[in-house]
Amino acid sequence: MPHDARTTSPDRPMRADARRNYDRILAAATSAIAQDGAEASLEEIARRAGVGSATLHRHFPTRQALLEAVFRGKVEALCAADDDLVTDPDPEHALVTWLRSVVTHAASNRGLAAALLRGAQDGDPTLGATCHAMVVDAGERLLSPARGANAVRPEISITDLLTLANAIALATEQEPEGAARADRLLDLALRGMSP
């Protein structure tokens, strides 16, 4: 088993109190990044989590390690959302609902992707490719039935839709009413998706 921040050694899982601290730090970091961006203060994250800086650094020795954990967690949650949607009897509704989640996900990253790229030489070299593959697979599970129901033009790929969703999120992330505007722009763009 590879060593990661959720274990104390390659063979031994974390103690329950350490796991709670890890989870609280991750939740606080996710919230702080959504609010303040990827440069959110590590001291503020520790304070929000109710731990000291030493505890934060014991779990996440570098800012890059913390950012990677936040990003991975957000991608895993986004991909898990498709598990419920894949059984939706209306495949177009399922796809559109998931794409709205993609826009929300991308908008809440607030500079996270750029920060991860800046620190890539110090981080997990497989993170970007792994997360991208997870999102593409999740999206394809929803696009395929929508295509089969003739709700999506056949030439549209999941990569097209993800690029569109990310572009909308980037274009609106700094606006005061960015979430509402992103939703309107996605709605407008998706009208062009139908045959």
Tab-separated table of C-alpha atoms in Angstrom:
chain	number	residue	atom	x	y	z
A	1	MET	CA	0.000	0.000	0.000
A	2	PRO	CA	1.506	3.391	-0.931
A	3	HIS	CA	2.090	5.912	1.818
A	4	ASP	CA	-0.195	8.936	1.861
A	5	ALA	CA	-1.367	11.536	4.341
A	6	ARG	CA	-4.183	9.275	5.556
A	7	THR	CA	-1.824	6.688	7.017
A	8	THR	CA	0.846	6.902	9.678
A	9	SER	CA	3.025	4.340	7.932
A	10	PRO	CA	2.735	2.337	4.747
A	11	ASP	CA	1.123	-0.500	6.749
A	12	ARG	CA	-0.792	1.137	9.595
A	13	PRO	CA	-3.935	3.299	9.313
A	14	MET	CA	-4.277	6.545	11.265
A	15	ARG	CA	-5.527	6.603	14.823
A	16	ALA	CA	-9.115	7.849	15.136
A	17	ASP	CA	-8.099	11.238	16.595
A	18	ALA	CA	-5.527	11.775	13.855
A	19	ARG	CA	-8.124	10.860	11.231
A	20	ARG	CA	-10.568	13.389	12.711
A	21	ASN	CA	-7.868	16.088	12.600
A	22	TYR	CA	-7.035	15.192	9.007
A	23	ASP	CA	-10.695	15.388	7.996
A	24	ARG	CA	-11.217	18.707	9.825
A	25	ILE	CA	-8.126	20.213	8.198
A	26	LEU	CA	-9.273	19.062	4.771
A	27	ALA	CA	-12.793	20.465	5.302
A	28	ALA	CA	-11.407	23.780	6.585
A	29	ALA	CA	-8.995	24.011	3.637
A	30	THR	CA	-11.764	23.259	1.137
A	31	SER	CA	-13.915	26.013	2.656
A	32	ALA	CA	-11.050	28.516	2.855
A	33	ILE	CA	-10.034	27.911	-0.760
A	34	ALA	CA	-13.628	28.357	-1.947
A	35	GLN	CA	-13.761	31.651	-0.039
A	36	ASP	CA	-10.227	33.071	-0.369
A	37	GLY	CA	-8.626	31.143	-3.208
A	38	ALA	CA	-5.650	28.790	-3.316
A	39	GLU	CA	-3.460	31.246	-1.422
A	40	ALA	CA	-5.654	30.976	1.680
A	41	SER	CA	-3.661	31.310	4.880
A	42	LEU	CA	-2.450	28.010	6.338
A	43	GLU	CA	-2.693	29.534	9.813
A	44	GLU	CA	-6.334	30.425	9.159
A	45	ILE	CA	-7.010	26.914	7.883
A	46	ALA	CA	-5.492	25.440	11.056
A	47	ARG	CA	-7.555	27.835	13.183
A	48	ARG	CA	-10.783	26.919	11.348
A	49	ALA	CA	-9.965	23.228	11.793
A	50	GLY	CA	-9.340	23.722	15.516
A	51	VAL	CA	-5.769	22.424	15.322
A	52	GLY	CA	-2.321	23.943	15.653
A	53	SER	CA	0.021	24.668	12.777
A	54	ALA	CA	2.183	21.709	13.779
A	55	THR	CA	-0.769	19.349	13.413
A	56	LEU	CA	-1.610	20.797	10.005
A	57	HIS	CA	2.009	20.373	8.867
A	58	ARG	CA	2.216	16.850	10.285
A	59	HIS	CA	-0.640	15.829	7.977
A	60	PHE	CA	0.299	18.116	5.086
A	61	PRO	CA	4.024	18.937	5.144
A	62	THR	CA	3.674	21.427	2.263
A	63	ARG	CA	1.004	23.737	0.871
A	64	GLN	CA	1.195	21.654	-2.308
A	65	ALA	CA	0.286	18.468	-0.396
A	66	LEU	CA	-2.735	20.206	1.140
A	67	LEU	CA	-3.869	21.668	-2.191
A	68	GLU	CA	-3.548	18.257	-3.843
A	69	ALA	CA	-5.645	16.613	-1.110
A	70	VAL	CA	-8.332	19.299	-1.443
A	71	PHE	CA	-8.393	18.969	-5.228
A	72	ARG	CA	-8.504	15.155	-5.112
A	73	GLY	CA	-11.358	15.253	-2.582
A	74	LYS	CA	-13.343	17.700	-4.696
A	75	VAL	CA	-12.879	15.591	-7.821
A	76	GLU	CA	-13.864	12.409	-5.977
A	77	ALA	CA	-17.047	14.113	-4.712
A	78	LEU	CA	-17.860	15.401	-8.199
A	79	CYS	CA	-17.417	11.934	-9.692
A	80	ALA	CA	-19.437	10.286	-6.916
A	81	ALA	CA	-22.370	12.564	-7.783
A	82	ASP	CA	-22.715	10.746	-11.086
A	83	ASP	CA	-23.413	7.452	-9.251
A	84	ASP	CA	-26.856	8.749	-8.270
A	85	LEU	CA	-27.483	10.473	-11.586
A	86	VAL	CA	-26.677	7.495	-13.799
A	87	THR	CA	-29.971	5.868	-12.723
A	88	ASP	CA	-32.042	8.973	-13.495
A	89	PRO	CA	-34.774	7.963	-15.976
A	90	ASP	CA	-34.176	11.245	-17.849
A	91	PRO	CA	-30.601	11.032	-19.193
A	92	GLU	CA	-30.612	14.643	-20.416
A	93	HIS	CA	-31.610	15.879	-16.958
A	94	ALA	CA	-28.871	13.732	-15.394
A	95	LEU	CA	-26.190	15.095	-17.728
A	96	VAL	CA	-27.265	18.725	-17.285
A	97	THR	CA	-27.420	18.329	-13.494
A	98	TRP	CA	-23.912	16.898	-13.470
A	99	LEU	CA	-22.574	19.638	-15.762
A	100	ARG	CA	-23.993	22.223	-13.341
A	101	SER	CA	-22.012	20.433	-10.626
A	102	VAL	CA	-18.891	20.631	-12.802
A	103	VAL	CA	-19.340	24.401	-13.165
A	104	THR	CA	-19.861	24.787	-9.409
A	105	HIS	CA	-16.817	22.585	-8.763
A	106	ALA	CA	-14.618	24.554	-11.155
A	107	ALA	CA	-15.807	27.934	-9.862
A	108	SER	CA	-15.146	26.957	-6.242
A	109	ASN	CA	-11.543	25.999	-7.048
A	110	ARG	CA	-10.595	29.706	-7.111
A	111	GLY	CA	-7.056	29.429	-8.453
A	112	LEU	CA	-6.491	25.889	-7.216
A	113	ALA	CA	-5.570	24.447	-10.618
A	114	ALA	CA	-3.077	27.251	-11.311
A	115	ALA	CA	-1.504	26.820	-7.868
A	116	LEU	CA	-1.211	23.072	-8.408
A	117	LEU	CA	0.499	23.659	-11.748
A	118	ARG	CA	2.956	26.135	-10.181
A	119	GLY	CA	3.958	23.564	-7.579
A	120	ALA	CA	3.746	20.506	-9.832
A	121	GLN	CA	7.464	19.710	-9.589
A	122	ASP	CA	7.031	19.202	-5.828
A	123	GLY	CA	3.773	17.281	-5.943
A	124	ASP	CA	2.138	14.132	-7.208
A	125	PRO	CA	3.056	13.877	-10.893
A	126	THR	CA	0.003	11.707	-11.618
A	127	LEU	CA	-2.628	13.889	-9.913
A	128	GLY	CA	-3.723	15.878	-12.968
A	129	ALA	CA	-3.983	12.895	-15.277
A	130	THR	CA	-5.715	10.743	-12.663
A	131	CYS	CA	-8.291	13.386	-11.771
A	132	HIS	CA	-8.899	14.265	-15.424
A	133	ALA	CA	-9.495	10.601	-16.268
A	134	MET	CA	-11.914	10.247	-13.335
A	135	VAL	CA	-13.962	13.265	-14.467
A	136	VAL	CA	-13.998	12.184	-18.116
A	137	ASP	CA	-15.122	8.671	-17.143
A	138	ALA	CA	-17.871	10.026	-14.885
A	139	GLY	CA	-19.070	12.399	-17.575
A	140	GLU	CA	-19.014	9.742	-20.260
A	141	ARG	CA	-21.246	7.520	-18.094
A	142	LEU	CA	-23.870	10.296	-18.309
A	143	LEU	CA	-23.248	11.485	-21.865
A	144	SER	CA	-23.623	8.049	-23.429
A	145	PRO	CA	-27.240	7.482	-22.274
A	146	ALA	CA	-28.135	11.084	-23.209
A	147	ARG	CA	-26.778	10.455	-26.684
A	148	GLY	CA	-28.739	7.178	-26.831
A	149	ALA	CA	-31.927	9.081	-25.936
A	150	ASN	CA	-31.197	11.554	-28.763
A	151	ALA	CA	-30.917	14.374	-26.203
A	152	VAL	CA	-27.393	15.305	-27.331
A	153	ARG	CA	-26.004	15.772	-30.803
A	154	PRO	CA	-23.797	12.780	-31.718
A	155	GLU	CA	-20.661	14.819	-32.450
A	156	ILE	CA	-20.516	16.337	-28.947
A	157	SER	CA	-17.850	14.764	-26.749
A	158	ILE	CA	-17.483	14.844	-22.986
A	159	THR	CA	-14.254	16.769	-23.489
A	160	ASP	CA	-16.232	19.454	-25.364
A	161	LEU	CA	-18.726	19.723	-22.513
A	162	LEU	CA	-16.036	19.792	-19.802
A	163	THR	CA	-14.084	22.472	-21.664
A	164	LEU	CA	-17.254	24.531	-21.965
A	165	ALA	CA	-18.105	24.105	-18.261
A	166	ASN	CA	-14.579	25.038	-17.168
A	167	ALA	CA	-14.473	28.062	-19.476
A	168	ILE	CA	-17.754	29.333	-18.036
A	169	ALA	CA	-16.483	28.839	-14.487
A	170	LEU	CA	-13.218	30.674	-15.232
A	171	ALA	CA	-15.036	33.536	-16.942
A	172	THR	CA	-17.333	34.131	-13.974
A	173	GLU	CA	-15.326	33.118	-10.874
A	174	GLN	CA	-14.337	36.679	-9.921
A	175	GLU	CA	-17.780	38.236	-10.428
A	176	PRO	CA	-19.901	39.041	-7.354
A	177	GLU	CA	-22.848	37.123	-8.836
A	178	GLY	CA	-20.583	34.622	-10.570
A	179	ALA	CA	-22.518	31.479	-9.646
A	180	ALA	CA	-25.805	32.825	-11.000
A	181	ARG	CA	-24.146	34.125	-14.157
A	182	ALA	CA	-22.322	30.822	-14.681
A	183	ASP	CA	-25.628	28.975	-14.390
A	184	ARG	CA	-27.249	31.280	-16.980
A	185	LEU	CA	-24.303	30.898	-19.384
A	186	LEU	CA	-24.315	27.125	-19.003
A	187	ASP	CA	-28.047	27.051	-19.671
A	188	LEU	CA	-27.547	29.140	-22.797
A	189	ALA	CA	-24.704	26.930	-24.025
A	190	LEU	CA	-26.555	23.707	-23.347
A	191	ARG	CA	-29.447	24.769	-25.536
A	192	GLY	CA	-27.004	24.296	-28.416
A	193	MET	CA	-26.306	20.748	-27.271
A	194	SER	CA	-29.659	19.348	-28.379
A	195	PRO	CA	-30.094	17.944	-31.872
